[in-house]
Short mmCIF file of C-alpha atoms in Angstrom, two decimals:
data_model
loop_
_atom_site.label_atom_id
_atom_site.label_comp_id
_atom_site.label_asym_id
_atom_site.label_seq_id
_atom_site.Cartn_x
_atom_site.Cartn_y
_atom_site.Cartn_z
CA MET Y 5 -1.17 7.88 -18.89
CA LEU Y 6 -2.50 9.43 -15.59
CA LYS Y 7 -1.82 6.11 -13.80
CA LYS Y 8 1.74 6.15 -15.02
CA LEU Y 9 2.15 9.76 -13.92
CA LYS Y 10 0.97 8.85 -10.43
CA LYS Y 11 3.16 5.90 -10.08
CA LEU Y 12 6.20 8.09 -11.25
CA LEU Y 13 5.25 10.74 -8.61
CA VAL Y 14 4.82 8.24 -5.84
CA VAL Y 15 8.19 6.64 -6.79
CA ILE Y 16 9.98 9.89 -6.73
CA ILE Y 17 8.40 10.97 -3.37
CA VAL Y 18 9.48 7.59 -1.87
CA ALA Y 19 12.93 8.07 -3.19
CA LEU Y 20 13.19 11.54 -1.89
CA ALA Y 21 12.08 10.34 1.50
CA VAL Y 22 14.63 7.59 1.68
CA VAL Y 23 17.36 9.95 0.54
CA PHE Y 24 16.24 12.55 3.16
CA PHE Y 25 16.01 10.12 6.08
CA THR Y 26 19.37 8.59 5.14
CA MET Y 27 21.11 11.99 4.93
CA GLU Y 28 19.62 13.11 8.29
CA ASP Y 29 20.79 10.09 10.02
CA SER Y 30 24.23 10.26 8.81
CA PHE Y 31 24.54 14.09 9.48
CA ALA Y 32 23.29 13.42 12.98
CA LYS Y 33 25.78 10.74 13.61
CA SER Y 34 28.66 12.75 12.26
CA ARG Y 35 27.57 15.64 14.67
CA GLY Y 36 27.90 13.94 17.96
CA GLY Y 37 26.94 10.28 17.28
CA GLY Y 38 23.13 10.56 18.19
CA PHE Y 39 19.87 11.08 16.46
CA ARG Y 40 18.04 14.35 16.65
CA SER Y 41 14.66 14.30 18.25
CA SER Y 42 11.84 14.48 16.10
CA SER Y 43 8.06 13.70 16.00
CA ARG Y 44 8.48 10.90 13.66
CA SER Y 45 8.13 7.33 14.85
CA SER Y 46 11.35 5.79 15.99
CA SER Y 47 10.26 2.32 14.63
CA ARG Y 48 10.95 3.57 11.22
CA ARG Y 49 14.59 4.16 11.82
CA THR Y 50 17.02 1.35 11.50
CA THR Y 51 20.48 1.90 13.06
CA SER Y 52 23.61 0.04 11.59
CA LYS Y 53 26.60 -0.91 13.66
CA PRO Y 54 29.68 0.74 12.49
CA LYS Y 55 32.13 -1.72 10.78
CA SER Y 56 35.42 -2.25 12.28
CA ARG Y 57 38.66 -1.95 10.09
CA SER Y 58 39.99 -5.39 11.24
CA SER Y 59 38.42 -8.53 12.36
CA LYS Y 60 40.58 -8.74 15.51
CA PRO Y 61 38.90 -7.67 18.75
CA LYS Y 62 40.12 -4.39 20.29
CA SER Y 63 42.23 -4.92 23.30
CA THR Y 64 41.93 -2.85 26.22
CA LYS Y 65 45.08 -1.44 27.93
CA VAL Y 66 45.11 -1.55 31.78
CA LYS Y 67 46.30 1.96 32.86
CA SER Y 68 49.07 2.15 35.63
CA SER Y 69 48.23 3.83 38.82
CA LYS Y 70 51.66 5.19 38.86
CA PRO Y 71 52.00 8.70 37.13
CA LYS Y 72 54.59 8.76 34.36
CA SER Y 73 57.57 10.91 35.25
CA THR Y 74 58.27 13.74 32.79
CA LYS Y 75 61.44 14.88 34.61
CA ARG Y 76 64.77 14.05 33.00
CA VAL Y 77 66.96 12.33 35.67
CA SER Y 78 70.56 13.35 35.39
CA LYS Y 79 73.56 12.81 37.53
CA ALA Y 80 75.15 16.27 36.73
CA PRO Y 81 73.62 19.52 36.05
CA LYS Y 82 74.02 20.97 32.43
CA ARG Y 83 77.14 23.04 31.81
CA SER Y 84 77.07 26.52 30.53
CA VAL Y 85 79.06 27.32 27.21
CA ALA Y 86 81.93 28.75 29.36
CA GLN Y 87 81.98 25.80 31.53
CA GLN Y 88 82.03 23.35 28.62
CA LYS Y 89 84.87 25.23 26.96
CA SER Y 90 86.71 25.02 30.13
CA TYR Y 91 86.16 21.47 30.42
CA GLU Y 92 87.25 20.66 26.92
CA SER Y 93 90.49 22.61 27.59
CA ALA Y 94 91.19 20.78 30.79
CA LYS Y 95 90.58 17.50 29.07
CA LYS Y 96 93.25 18.51 26.37
CA ASN Y 97 95.84 19.53 29.15
CA GLY Y 98 95.18 16.29 31.13
CA THR Y 99 93.72 18.24 34.08
CA ALA Y 100 90.07 17.03 33.93
CA PHE Y 101 89.27 14.81 36.90
CA LYS Y 102 86.23 12.76 37.87
CA SER Y 103 86.23 13.72 41.57
CA LYS Y 104 87.62 16.33 43.84
CA SER Y 105 89.66 13.81 45.80
CA ALA Y 106 91.38 12.70 42.58
CA ALA Y 107 92.33 16.41 41.72
CA VAL Y 108 93.78 16.88 45.20
CA SER Y 109 95.74 13.75 45.36
CA LYS Y 110 97.16 14.64 41.77
CA PHE Y 111 97.87 18.15 43.00
CA LYS Y 112 99.80 17.00 46.02
CA SER Y 113 101.84 14.28 44.18
CA ASN Y 114 102.87 16.68 41.41
CA ALA Y 115 106.59 17.88 42.09
CA LYS Y 116 106.32 20.99 39.93
CA VAL Y 117 103.19 22.10 41.85
CA GLN Y 118 104.92 21.39 45.21
CA LYS Y 119 107.71 23.71 44.39
CA GLN Y 120 105.57 26.48 43.10
CA TYR Y 121 102.98 26.41 46.14
CA THR Y 122 104.89 25.63 49.26
CA SER Y 123 102.91 25.77 52.30
CA SER Y 124 105.21 24.58 54.95
CA TYR Y 125 108.66 25.99 56.12
CA ALA Y 126 111.94 24.14 56.69
CA SER Y 127 112.02 25.81 60.04
CA LYS Y 128 109.56 27.84 62.29
CA PRO Y 129 109.84 31.49 61.22
CA THR Y 130 111.05 33.87 63.97
CA THR Y 131 108.53 36.43 63.04
CA ARG Y 132 105.11 36.27 61.22
CA PRO Y 133 105.64 36.59 57.34
CA ALA Y 134 104.06 39.72 55.77
CA HIS Y 135 101.88 37.85 53.46
CA ILE Y 136 100.02 36.27 56.39
CA PRO Y 137 97.73 38.77 58.16
CA SER Y 138 98.24 39.13 62.20
CA THR Y 139 94.39 38.70 62.67
CA TYR Y 140 91.51 37.46 60.68
CA SER Y 141 87.86 38.20 61.31
CA SER Y 142 84.92 35.92 60.17
CA GLY Y 143 81.32 35.58 61.34
CA GLY Y 144 81.95 37.89 64.17
CA ASN Y 145 85.00 35.85 65.44
CA THR Y 146 88.60 37.04 65.48
CA TYR Y 147 91.36 34.71 64.73
CA ASN Y 148 95.25 35.21 65.28
#
């Protein structure tokens, strides 16, 4: 009876020691991947390699020396809400142009616009018209 009790006590102590060492190693690995230093002999510890999820070897990516651009490259700046409404209105009226030169040529070729905005006279006026000022100053220079 006494021998059986001693054997049972030894088995329990050995089982507790195995459980204790296993839990300590797994706890140490989960907290930084290493083992804690202790006075126990390192020959008693066995380390196991982590199992990979797939049998394929991991490929390493070669990083480019060029930095990735995070800027959005755009040809035209973003429009405000008012500018967008104005553009949509011009598209409906057929007065939206891709370039300034296209708008100028359309303006000059429009007969209705030419009648409304005359810029030349049939003959040279004898006196300066009232809507044209006699002198004009800009940037410190005066023009007649």
